[in-house]
Short mmCIF file of C-alpha atoms and ligand atoms in Angstrom, two decimals:
data_model
loop_
_atom_site.label_atom_id
_atom_site.label_comp_id
_atom_site.label_asym_id
_atom_site.label_seq_id
_atom_site.Cartn_x
_atom_site.Cartn_y
_atom_site.Cartn_z
CA UNK T 1 -0.01 0.06 0.01
CA UNK T 2 1.31 3.48 -0.90
CA UNK T 3 0.31 5.45 2.11
CA UNK T 4 1.88 8.59 0.66
CA UNK T 5 -0.79 11.23 1.32
CA UNK T 6 -1.19 13.42 4.36
CA UNK T 7 -3.00 16.61 5.34
CA UNK T 8 -1.71 20.12 5.75
CA UNK T 9 -2.70 20.39 9.34
CA UNK T 10 -2.36 18.43 12.66
CA UNK T 11 -3.46 14.91 11.58
CA UNK T 12 -0.43 12.61 10.94
CA UNK T 13 -2.45 9.79 9.60
CA UNK T 14 -1.20 8.74 6.12
CA UNK T 15 -3.31 7.31 3.42
CA UNK T 16 -3.38 6.21 -0.29
CA UNK T 17 -4.18 8.66 -3.09
CA UNK T 18 -7.57 7.01 -3.65
CA UNK T 19 -8.44 7.30 0.03
CA UNK T 20 -7.46 10.99 -0.07
CA UNK T 21 -9.86 11.54 -3.04
CA UNK T 22 -12.65 9.73 -1.28
CA UNK T 23 -12.31 11.73 1.94
CA UNK T 24 -11.86 15.10 0.18
CA UNK T 25 -11.08 17.05 3.33
CA UNK T 26 -9.12 15.93 6.35
CA UNK T 27 -10.76 15.39 9.85
CA UNK T 28 -8.49 18.25 10.95
CA UNK T 29 -9.92 20.59 8.32
CA UNK T 30 -6.67 20.32 6.34
CA UNK T 31 -6.22 19.58 2.70
CA UNK T 32 -4.65 16.36 1.36
CA UNK T 33 -1.48 16.32 -0.66
CA UNK T 34 1.26 13.89 -1.51
CA UNK T 35 4.26 13.67 0.93
CA UNK T 36 6.67 14.10 -1.96
CA UNK T 37 6.50 15.63 -5.39
CA UNK T 38 7.65 13.35 -8.32
CA UNK T 39 10.43 14.77 -10.51
CA UNK T 40 10.76 14.49 -14.26
CA UNK T 41 14.04 14.81 -16.16
CA UNK T 42 14.26 17.26 -19.01
CA UNK T 43 14.52 14.30 -21.40
CA UNK T 44 11.20 13.07 -20.11
CA UNK T 45 9.65 16.49 -20.52
CA UNK T 46 11.06 16.65 -24.05
CA UNK T 47 9.61 13.26 -24.91
CA UNK T 48 6.16 14.66 -24.19
CA UNK T 49 6.18 16.39 -27.58
CA UNK T 50 5.44 12.98 -29.21
CA UNK T 51 2.57 12.19 -26.73
CA UNK T 52 -1.10 12.99 -26.90
CA UNK T 53 -2.88 14.84 -24.09
CA UNK T 54 -4.09 11.57 -22.70
CA UNK T 55 -0.66 9.92 -22.81
CA UNK T 56 0.82 12.91 -20.98
CA UNK T 57 -2.07 12.57 -18.41
CA UNK T 58 -1.25 8.93 -17.95
CA UNK T 59 2.38 9.70 -17.24
CA UNK T 60 1.73 12.59 -14.87
CA UNK T 61 -1.33 11.32 -13.01
CA UNK T 62 0.41 7.93 -12.69
CA UNK T 63 3.20 9.50 -10.72
CA UNK T 64 0.78 10.98 -8.17
CA UNK T 65 -2.10 8.42 -8.06
CA UNK T 66 0.28 5.61 -7.12
CA UNK T 67 -2.37 3.12 -5.92
CA UNK T 68 -4.32 3.29 -9.24
CA UNK T 69 -3.46 0.57 -11.81
CA UNK T 70 -2.71 1.59 -15.36
CA UNK T 71 -6.03 0.22 -16.63
CA UNK T 72 -7.90 2.17 -13.92
CA UNK T 73 -6.08 5.42 -14.81
CA UNK T 74 -6.75 4.87 -18.48
CA UNK T 75 -10.42 4.32 -17.86
CA UNK T 76 -10.63 7.63 -16.02
CA UNK T 77 -8.50 9.59 -18.51
CA UNK T 78 -10.16 8.29 -21.67
CA UNK T 79 -13.63 8.80 -20.35
CA UNK T 80 -12.76 12.43 -19.38
CA UNK T 81 -10.84 13.55 -22.48
CA UNK T 82 -12.20 12.53 -25.86
CA UNK T 83 -13.84 13.96 -29.00
CA UNK T 84 -17.33 13.81 -27.37
CA UNK T 85 -16.25 15.90 -24.40
CA UNK T 86 -13.76 18.40 -25.81
CA UNK T 87 -14.08 20.15 -29.12
CA UNK T 88 -10.33 20.45 -29.68
CA UNK T 89 -8.27 17.22 -30.34
CA UNK T 90 -5.49 18.88 -28.37
CA UNK T 91 -7.85 19.21 -25.39
CA UNK T 92 -6.12 22.44 -24.26
CA UNK T 93 -4.92 24.21 -27.45
CA UNK T 94 -2.46 27.10 -27.50
CA UNK T 95 -3.21 30.28 -29.37
CA UNK T 96 -0.08 32.17 -30.38
CA UNK T 97 -0.21 35.95 -29.89
CA UNK T 98 3.31 37.05 -30.85
CA UNK T 99 6.98 36.03 -30.31
CA UNK T 100 6.74 36.50 -26.57
CA UNK T 101 3.28 35.28 -25.58
CA UNK T 102 0.55 32.75 -26.19
CA UNK T 103 -2.84 31.90 -24.74
CA UNK T 104 -3.59 28.52 -23.36
CA UNK T 105 -7.34 27.85 -23.99
CA UNK T 106 -8.74 25.71 -21.24
CA UNK T 107 -12.46 26.18 -22.26
CA UNK T 108 -13.07 23.68 -25.04
CA UNK T 109 -14.89 21.23 -22.75
CA UNK T 110 -18.72 20.69 -22.56
CA UNK T 111 -19.54 23.77 -20.39
CA UNK T 112 -17.07 26.19 -21.92
CA UNK T 113 -15.13 26.94 -18.72
CA UNK T 114 -11.75 25.64 -17.44
CA UNK T 115 -13.46 23.69 -14.61
CA UNK T 116 -14.30 21.06 -17.23
CA UNK T 117 -10.69 19.96 -17.38
CA UNK T 118 -10.90 18.79 -13.74
CA UNK T 119 -14.67 18.01 -13.40
CA UNK T 120 -14.72 15.74 -16.48
CA UNK T 121 -12.28 13.38 -14.72
CA UNK T 122 -13.19 13.77 -11.07
CA UNK T 123 -16.29 11.50 -11.24
CA UNK T 124 -14.24 8.67 -12.61
CA UNK T 125 -11.47 9.24 -10.09
CA UNK T 126 -13.97 9.23 -7.30
CA UNK T 127 -15.96 6.09 -8.45
CA UNK T 128 -12.72 4.24 -9.20
CA UNK T 129 -11.38 5.16 -5.80
CA UNK T 130 -14.62 3.85 -4.20
CA UNK T 131 -14.36 0.55 -6.04
CA UNK T 132 -10.75 0.10 -5.14
CA UNK T 133 -11.60 0.51 -1.48
CA UNK T 134 -14.51 -1.89 -1.52
CA UNK T 135 -17.01 0.97 -1.14
CA UNK T 136 -20.23 0.20 -3.06
CA UNK T 137 -22.30 3.12 -1.80
CA UNK T 138 -23.86 5.70 -4.19
CA UNK T 139 -22.04 8.98 -3.93
CA UNK T 140 -24.41 11.96 -3.59
CA UNK T 141 -22.69 15.07 -4.90
CA UNK T 142 -24.16 18.23 -3.37
CA UNK T 143 -23.28 21.44 -4.95
CA UNK T 144 -24.02 25.05 -4.15
CA UNK T 145 -23.07 27.16 -7.11
CA UNK T 146 -22.84 30.80 -8.14
CA UNK T 147 -22.33 29.74 -11.77
CA UNK T 148 -19.55 27.77 -13.44
CA UNK T 149 -19.04 25.01 -10.99
CA UNK T 150 -22.61 23.77 -10.93
CA UNK T 151 -22.83 23.22 -14.62
CA UNK T 152 -19.38 21.72 -14.96
CA UNK T 153 -20.22 19.28 -12.10
CA UNK T 154 -23.52 18.38 -13.74
CA UNK T 155 -21.82 17.57 -17.02
CA UNK T 156 -19.09 15.62 -15.34
CA UNK T 157 -21.29 13.42 -13.15
CA UNK T 158 -24.09 13.07 -15.70
CA UNK T 159 -24.94 9.36 -16.00
CA UNK T 160 -21.79 8.27 -14.14
CA UNK T 161 -22.77 4.97 -12.42
CA UNK T 162 -23.01 4.96 -8.63
CA UNK T 163 -23.35 8.77 -8.43
CA UNK T 164 -26.28 11.21 -8.01
CA UNK T 165 -25.81 14.96 -8.25
CA UNK T 166 -27.99 17.69 -6.81
CA UNK T 167 -27.20 21.30 -7.61
CA UNK T 168 -28.62 24.33 -5.77
CA UNK T 169 -28.24 27.75 -7.22
CA UNK T 170 -29.43 31.13 -5.84
CA UNK T 171 -32.50 32.17 -7.86
CA UNK T 172 -31.28 35.71 -8.33
CA UNK T 173 -27.56 35.03 -8.28
CA UNK T 174 -26.74 33.55 -11.70
CA UNK T 175 -26.80 34.89 -15.23
CA UNK T 176 -29.58 33.96 -17.73
CA UNK T 177 -27.09 31.87 -19.70
CA UNK T 178 -25.86 30.09 -16.60
CA UNK T 179 -29.42 29.35 -15.33
CA UNK T 180 -30.43 28.01 -18.82
CA UNK T 181 -27.33 25.86 -18.96
CA UNK T 182 -28.33 24.21 -15.65
CA UNK T 183 -32.11 23.86 -16.01
CA UNK T 184 -31.76 22.17 -19.35
CA UNK T 185 -29.12 19.61 -18.09
CA UNK T 186 -29.58 16.10 -19.41
CA UNK T 187 -28.92 12.86 -17.55
CA UNK T 188 -30.78 10.38 -15.33
CA UNK T 189 -28.84 11.06 -12.04
CA UNK T 190 -29.08 14.90 -11.98
CA UNK T 191 -31.34 17.42 -10.26
CA UNK T 192 -31.21 21.24 -10.27
CA UNK T 193 -33.09 23.44 -7.85
CA UNK T 194 -33.28 27.28 -7.45
CA UNK T 195 -33.15 28.52 -3.89
CA UNK T 196 -34.66 31.93 -2.87
CA UNK T 197 -31.97 34.27 -1.62
CA UNK T 198 -28.35 34.92 -2.44
CA UNK T 199 -25.36 32.59 -2.89
CA UNK T 200 -24.40 32.68 0.84
CA UNK T 201 -27.88 31.41 1.79
CA UNK T 202 -27.60 28.54 -0.73
CA UNK T 203 -24.07 27.67 0.35
CA UNK T 204 -25.05 27.70 4.08
CA UNK T 205 -28.03 25.49 3.33
CA UNK T 206 -25.72 22.93 1.56
CA UNK T 207 -23.22 23.10 4.54
CA UNK T 208 -26.07 22.32 6.96
CA UNK T 209 -27.01 19.25 4.98
CA UNK T 210 -23.43 18.07 4.86
CA UNK T 211 -23.07 18.56 8.69
CA UNK T 212 -26.47 17.14 9.64
CA UNK T 213 -25.45 14.01 11.61
CA UNK T 214 -28.81 12.20 11.64
CA UNK T 215 -29.24 12.84 7.97
CA UNK T 216 -25.75 11.33 7.34
CA UNK T 217 -26.59 8.32 9.27
CA UNK T 218 -29.81 7.77 7.50
CA UNK T 219 -27.92 8.11 4.15
CA UNK T 220 -25.47 5.49 5.27
CA UNK T 221 -28.22 3.07 6.24
CA UNK T 222 -29.58 3.45 2.69
CA UNK T 223 -26.25 2.91 1.01
CA UNK T 224 -25.60 6.58 0.17
CA UNK T 225 -22.81 8.94 1.19
CA UNK T 226 -22.29 12.60 0.61
CA UNK T 227 -19.41 14.04 -1.44
CA UNK T 228 -18.50 17.38 -2.86
CA UNK T 229 -17.08 18.47 -6.09
CA UNK T 230 -15.30 21.58 -4.94
CA UNK T 231 -11.77 22.45 -5.65
CA UNK T 232 -10.15 21.52 -2.37
CA UNK T 233 -10.33 17.79 -3.44
CA UNK T 234 -6.87 16.56 -4.58
CA UNK T 235 -8.76 14.77 -7.44
CA UNK T 236 -9.64 18.18 -8.81
CA UNK T 237 -6.24 19.64 -8.51
CA UNK T 238 -4.09 16.81 -9.94
CA UNK T 239 -5.58 16.75 -13.37
CA UNK T 240 -4.73 20.42 -13.82
CA UNK T 241 -1.00 19.83 -13.71
CA UNK T 242 -1.12 18.11 -17.10
CA UNK T 243 -1.98 21.20 -19.18
CA UNK T 244 1.14 23.05 -17.97
CA UNK T 245 3.28 20.28 -19.52
CA UNK T 246 1.00 20.23 -22.60
CA UNK T 247 1.48 23.92 -23.32
CA UNK T 248 5.22 23.61 -22.90
CA UNK T 249 5.30 20.71 -25.38
CA UNK T 250 3.16 22.72 -27.88
CA UNK T 251 5.59 25.63 -27.62
CA UNK T 252 8.52 23.49 -28.48
CA UNK T 253 6.65 21.89 -31.31
CA UNK T 254 5.74 25.20 -32.82
CA UNK T 255 9.44 26.39 -32.46
CA UNK T 256 8.63 29.19 -29.99
CA UNK T 257 11.00 27.76 -27.32
CA UNK T 258 13.66 25.19 -27.01
CA UNK T 259 13.66 22.29 -24.58
CA UNK T 260 15.08 23.76 -21.28
CA UNK T 261 14.06 27.40 -21.90
CA UNK T 262 12.15 28.94 -19.02
CA UNK T 263 8.68 30.30 -19.50
CA UNK T 264 6.22 32.28 -17.33
CA UNK T 265 2.52 31.64 -16.87
CA UNK T 266 -0.04 34.29 -16.02
CA UNK T 267 -3.13 32.74 -14.32
CA UNK T 268 -6.47 34.39 -13.47
CA UNK T 269 -6.85 33.28 -9.91
CA UNK T 270 -9.71 32.73 -7.44
CA UNK T 271 -9.35 29.79 -5.21
CA UNK T 272 -5.72 29.29 -6.21
CA UNK T 273 -6.22 25.83 -7.55
CA UNK T 274 -5.15 26.50 -11.18
CA UNK T 275 -1.97 28.39 -10.35
CA UNK T 276 -1.04 25.91 -7.66
CA UNK T 277 -1.18 23.13 -10.28
CA UNK T 278 1.42 25.27 -12.10
CA UNK T 279 3.61 25.36 -9.00
CA UNK T 280 3.42 21.62 -8.84
CA UNK T 281 4.49 21.36 -12.52
CA UNK T 282 7.45 23.72 -11.66
CA UNK T 283 8.43 21.51 -8.75
CA UNK T 284 8.31 18.47 -10.94
CA UNK T 285 10.85 20.03 -13.19
CA UNK T 286 9.02 22.05 -15.77
CA UNK T 287 11.20 25.10 -16.57
CA UNK T 288 8.90 27.79 -15.20
CA UNK T 289 10.49 31.10 -14.01
CA UNK T 290 7.52 33.03 -12.63
CA UNK T 291 3.97 32.28 -11.97
CA UNK T 292 2.02 35.48 -12.27
CA UNK T 293 -1.17 35.57 -10.14
CA UNK T 294 -3.69 37.87 -11.68
CA UNK T 295 -6.50 39.21 -9.44
CA UNK T 296 -9.51 41.48 -10.03
CA UNK T 297 -10.75 44.08 -7.60
CA UNK T 298 -10.92 41.39 -4.89
CA UNK T 299 -7.09 41.69 -4.70
CA UNK T 300 -6.43 39.80 -1.42
CA UNK T 301 -3.87 37.57 -3.17
CA UNK T 302 -2.05 40.55 -4.68
CA UNK T 303 -1.67 42.11 -1.25
CA UNK T 304 -0.58 38.80 0.27
CA UNK T 305 2.04 38.07 -2.33
CA UNK T 306 3.36 41.65 -2.10
CA UNK T 307 3.34 42.15 1.64
CA UNK T 308 2.98 38.74 3.34
CA UNK T 309 -0.26 39.69 5.13
CA UNK T 310 -3.40 37.88 4.12
CA UNK T 311 -6.45 39.82 5.10
CA UNK T 312 -9.96 38.97 4.10
CA UNK T 313 -11.49 41.81 6.30
CA UNK T 314 -12.40 43.97 3.30
CA UNK T 315 -15.45 44.62 1.13
CA UNK T 316 -16.43 41.82 -1.22
CA UNK T 317 -16.79 43.31 -4.75
CA UNK T 318 -19.04 41.96 -7.45
CA UNK T 319 -16.91 42.22 -10.67
CA UNK T 320 -17.19 41.25 -14.36
CA UNK T 321 -14.96 38.26 -13.63
CA UNK T 322 -17.18 36.64 -10.97
CA UNK T 323 -15.34 33.33 -10.84
CA UNK T 324 -12.45 35.21 -9.26
CA UNK T 325 -14.69 37.05 -6.75
CA UNK T 326 -13.25 35.24 -3.75
CA UNK T 327 -11.81 36.44 -0.46
CA UNK T 328 -10.60 33.06 0.90
CA UNK T 329 -8.36 31.24 -1.58
CA UNK T 330 -8.50 27.71 -0.04
CA UNK T 331 -5.73 26.21 -2.08
CA UNK T 332 -3.21 28.70 -0.83
CA UNK T 333 -3.00 26.47 2.29
CA UNK T 334 -1.28 23.85 0.23
CA UNK T 335 1.33 26.28 -1.08
CA UNK T 336 2.06 27.45 2.45
CA UNK T 337 2.52 23.83 3.51
CA UNK T 338 4.87 23.12 0.65
CA UNK T 339 7.03 26.26 1.09
CA UNK T 340 7.20 25.85 4.86
CA UNK T 341 8.56 22.31 4.38
CA UNK T 342 5.51 20.78 5.77
CA UNK T 343 5.27 22.84 8.93
CA UNK T 344 1.87 21.46 10.15
CA UNK T 345 1.74 23.51 13.34
CA UNK T 346 2.47 26.72 11.42
CA UNK T 347 -0.28 25.98 8.89
CA UNK T 348 -2.77 25.15 11.66
CA UNK T 349 -1.98 28.42 13.43
CA UNK T 350 -2.20 30.50 10.12
CA UNK T 351 -5.58 28.92 9.25
CA UNK T 352 -7.04 29.32 12.75
CA UNK T 353 -6.04 33.02 12.57
CA UNK T 354 -7.76 33.39 9.21
CA UNK T 355 -10.83 31.74 10.67
CA UNK T 356 -10.83 33.66 14.00
CA UNK T 357 -9.59 37.15 13.07
CA UNK T 358 -9.80 37.07 9.27
CA UNK T 359 -6.08 37.60 8.64
CA UNK T 360 -2.60 36.20 9.16
CA UNK T 361 1.02 37.19 8.41
CA UNK T 362 3.83 35.00 7.25
CA UNK T 363 7.50 35.42 8.32
CA UNK T 364 9.84 37.28 5.93
CA UNK T 365 11.70 34.12 5.14
CA UNK T 366 8.52 32.35 3.88
CA UNK T 367 7.48 35.49 2.11
CA UNK T 368 10.69 35.64 0.13
CA UNK T 369 10.22 31.94 -0.90
CA UNK T 370 6.80 32.91 -2.22
CA UNK T 371 8.15 35.96 -4.05
CA UNK T 372 10.94 34.01 -5.61
CA UNK T 373 8.27 32.15 -7.73
CA UNK T 374 5.12 34.29 -7.59
CA UNK T 375 4.33 37.77 -8.74
CA UNK T 376 0.90 39.35 -8.39
CA UNK T 377 -0.97 42.35 -9.63
CA UNK T 378 -4.71 43.18 -10.43
CA UNK T 379 -6.90 44.65 -13.05
CA UNK T 380 -10.28 46.33 -12.48
CA UNK T 381 -13.43 46.14 -14.44
CA UNK T 382 -12.71 49.10 -16.74
CA UNK T 383 -9.24 47.66 -17.59
CA UNK T 384 -11.04 44.32 -18.20
CA UNK T 385 -13.49 45.71 -20.75
CA UNK T 386 -10.75 47.86 -22.42
CA UNK T 387 -8.42 44.77 -22.68
CA UNK T 388 -11.18 42.73 -24.38
CA UNK T 389 -11.74 45.60 -26.78
CA UNK T 390 -8.06 46.15 -27.56
CA UNK T 391 -7.29 42.53 -28.16
CA UNK T 392 -10.20 42.32 -30.50
CA UNK T 393 -9.47 45.46 -32.44
CA UNK T 394 -5.72 45.01 -32.53
CA UNK T 395 -5.23 41.33 -33.15
CA UNK T 396 -8.62 39.99 -33.88
CA UNK T 397 -8.67 37.70 -30.93
CA UNK T 398 -11.72 37.50 -28.51
CA UNK T 399 -11.24 36.71 -24.84
CA UNK T 400 -13.50 36.52 -21.85
CA UNK T 401 -13.27 38.73 -18.79
CA UNK T 402 -11.09 36.47 -16.67
CA UNK T 403 -8.60 36.01 -19.53
CA UNK T 404 -8.57 39.83 -19.96
CA UNK T 405 -7.70 40.30 -16.36
CA UNK T 406 -4.74 37.90 -16.87
CA UNK T 407 -3.69 39.58 -20.06
CA UNK T 408 -3.71 43.11 -18.45
CA UNK T 409 -1.70 41.90 -15.49
CA UNK T 410 0.84 40.23 -17.82
CA UNK T 411 1.20 43.57 -19.55
CA UNK T 412 1.69 45.39 -16.28
CA UNK T 413 4.30 42.79 -15.19
CA UNK T 414 6.29 43.40 -18.34
CA UNK T 415 6.30 47.02 -18.06
CA UNK T 416 7.36 46.94 -14.39
CA UNK T 417 10.00 44.26 -14.79
CA UNK T 418 11.08 44.31 -18.44
CA UNK T 419 11.17 40.50 -18.23
CA UNK T 420 11.12 39.20 -21.83
CA UNK T 421 10.59 35.53 -20.87
CA UNK T 422 8.02 33.83 -23.06
CA UNK T 423 4.67 34.13 -21.30
CA UNK T 424 1.63 31.77 -21.42
CA UNK T 425 -1.66 33.53 -20.47
CA UNK T 426 -4.01 30.95 -19.12
CA UNK T 427 -7.54 31.40 -20.54
CA UNK T 428 -10.26 30.00 -18.30
CA UNK T 429 -13.64 30.68 -20.13
CA UNK T 430 -15.17 31.05 -23.52
CA UNK T 431 -16.01 34.79 -24.21
CA UNK T 432 -19.58 33.56 -24.69
CA UNK T 433 -19.86 32.55 -21.25
CA UNK T 434 -19.46 36.10 -20.03
CA UNK T 435 -21.40 37.64 -22.87
CA UNK T 436 -22.50 40.81 -21.04
CA UNK T 437 -19.01 42.31 -20.63
CA UNK T 438 -17.76 41.00 -23.95
CA UNK T 439 -20.79 42.60 -25.77
CA UNK T 440 -20.09 45.79 -23.86
CA UNK T 441 -16.58 45.85 -25.16
CA UNK T 442 -17.35 45.16 -28.86
CA UNK T 443 -21.01 45.70 -29.70
CA UNK T 444 -22.15 49.40 -29.76
CA UNK T 445 -25.88 48.92 -28.93
CA UNK T 446 -25.38 45.88 -26.60
CA UNK T 447 -27.58 47.14 -23.79
CA UNK T 448 -30.71 46.77 -25.94
CA UNK T 449 -30.12 43.06 -26.30
CA UNK T 450 -30.99 40.23 -23.93
CA UNK T 451 -28.40 37.56 -23.10
CA UNK T 452 -29.21 35.14 -25.97
CA UNK T 453 -29.39 38.00 -28.48
CA UNK T 454 -25.97 39.21 -27.32
CA UNK T 455 -24.53 35.75 -28.11
CA UNK T 456 -25.81 36.07 -31.66
CA UNK T 457 -24.61 39.56 -31.96
CA UNK T 458 -21.11 38.64 -30.78
CA UNK T 459 -21.14 35.85 -33.27
CA UNK T 460 -22.28 38.03 -36.12
CA UNK T 461 -19.60 40.65 -35.36
CA UNK T 462 -16.63 38.38 -34.72
CA UNK T 463 -17.43 35.18 -36.63
CA UNK T 464 -16.21 33.20 -33.51
CA UNK T 465 -18.48 30.13 -33.31
CA UNK T 466 -20.86 29.86 -30.38
CA UNK T 467 -19.98 26.75 -28.38
CA UNK T 468 -22.44 23.97 -28.95
CA UNK T 469 -23.57 23.89 -25.32
CA UNK T 470 -24.56 27.61 -25.43
CA UNK T 471 -25.99 27.72 -28.76
CA UNK T 472 -29.87 27.67 -28.91
CA UNK T 473 -30.16 27.26 -25.20
CA UNK T 474 -33.35 29.18 -25.09
CA UNK T 475 -34.99 26.56 -27.29
CA UNK T 476 -33.87 23.59 -25.21
CA UNK T 477 -36.31 21.68 -23.01
CA UNK T 478 -36.40 23.01 -19.40
CA UNK T 479 -36.29 19.99 -17.06
CA UNK T 480 -36.04 21.78 -13.67
CA UNK T 481 -38.48 24.48 -12.64
CA UNK T 482 -38.47 24.28 -8.87
CA UNK T 483 -37.83 27.37 -6.79
CA UNK T 484 -37.73 26.61 -3.07
CA UNK T 485 -36.96 28.37 0.21
CA UNK T 486 -33.73 27.46 2.02
CA UNK T 487 -35.73 25.59 4.71
CA UNK T 488 -36.98 23.12 2.15
CA UNK T 489 -33.60 22.00 0.87
CA UNK T 490 -33.62 18.87 3.01
CA UNK T 491 -37.10 17.90 1.84
CA UNK T 492 -35.88 18.20 -1.84
CA UNK T 493 -32.94 15.96 -1.02
CA UNK T 494 -35.02 13.41 0.69
CA UNK T 495 -37.57 13.34 -2.19
CA UNK T 496 -34.74 12.97 -4.69
CA UNK T 497 -33.15 10.00 -2.85
CA UNK T 498 -36.53 8.55 -1.87
CA UNK T 499 -35.72 8.61 1.81
C1 PLP X 1 -12.86 28.91 -11.29
C2 PLP X 1 -12.44 29.93 -12.32
C3 PLP X 1 -11.30 30.72 -12.11
C4 PLP X 1 -10.44 30.59 -10.80
O1 PLP X 1 -9.67 29.43 -10.79
P1 PLP X 1 -9.04 28.99 -9.34
O2 PLP X 1 -8.50 27.63 -9.60
O3 PLP X 1 -10.16 28.93 -8.33
O4 PLP X 1 -7.93 29.97 -8.96
C5 PLP X 1 -10.94 31.60 -13.08
N1 PLP X 1 -11.65 31.72 -14.23
C6 PLP X 1 -12.75 31.00 -14.44
C7 PLP X 1 -13.56 31.29 -15.61
C8 PLP X 1 -13.23 30.04 -13.49
O5 PLP X 1 -14.34 29.36 -13.62
#
């Protein structure tokens, strides 16, 4: 048995990778991670240029998920990444901008956001882990969503055996496109319900269900168990490491860099999962010089990386890049663990400060380790819209709001540092997913149009195809109409599970 996973906090229990995926979160509240990070030689990284995305995923995931057999891994990877799920044969294609930069497009999955890369494979990692550990219960995935995660989780778990998924969204808290994407979801093991109130109400309701002991016992008696699809699960983080290697291989293939050259990545960051996967790739040996953490007006990470003080006591801003509207970046905990050489008592102290007083400060030595790799800056909504407009007008390339934040921060980084290292801007959503701001940037009379009309107008103006999952949404059959009050969430769950 490869008991090579532990948590970031006090618990010293060690477990296998499949057990870490099944548990999701440690009993001590800590996050699971492997005790050591596997290393790749430059030759191995070079040999990746001959491999498909799935072959690279086999190699990289195999080094982390050490208790999975080859055929188990292949089952997970091939079910997640194929021509039915992703519209690009490269899975994550690279769009070259100029001699110094390119955009890594992570949004060619079924729901047009980067979360598909992880949520297409997580259901298979989870059900395979259950089988390996002799667990034949049905996993009930409960999700509270403010948008992207709900739809990506629904698509990922749709018709996956031994799973059922129930998504709650705030009735007034998601866009028309996001709502239509969810209420038209296909699959026999899915349910979607609107909850009156805001996202916090919905999320608190889901947390109460998760923590309801008698409900959990009743679930167990009926061969069910709760699980979550959120980004603290190791099974969501590890698949994201692959595309950092994929983009490096594509740059070599297209003669933009030579094997061994260092590159930078700029990542639009919310919960710190995507950029942390980049850090893992760097630790494995991928030649990455800087990881540039791009924030919007919720710039808690920018302040942390520049000063060493993490402080969530500030106003929460609603921005045009809502998937980055986050004040607690959960995955930062894993980075702090890695850079403090696994100092569990330090991490426990920092996280309890964050919980109790809303802030913590790291010592200068730890801060300088962070700054040796990470750089951070932010872009506001005006800069976001202007960047979408400029990129479209100057180079005929259409990006979404999150990608625009990253692009603007990359430009600020270059003008501050004069660093001419090749830079990959990580693109996390299709421009059609955040149609309001994209229409504002490029369509003169956008405000007279409703959401679905904006999609058509953007298409007419730019010629960029509307992703299949978003096209004609208004004509699809609506399967889920229920709007409930928060108090009725448990009734809905019981009814769904026939308890
Ligand atoms: C989730 C998300 C992000 C933030 O990614 P993290 O891994 O949470 O940092 C950025 N952009 C989009 C479009 C997203 O959906």
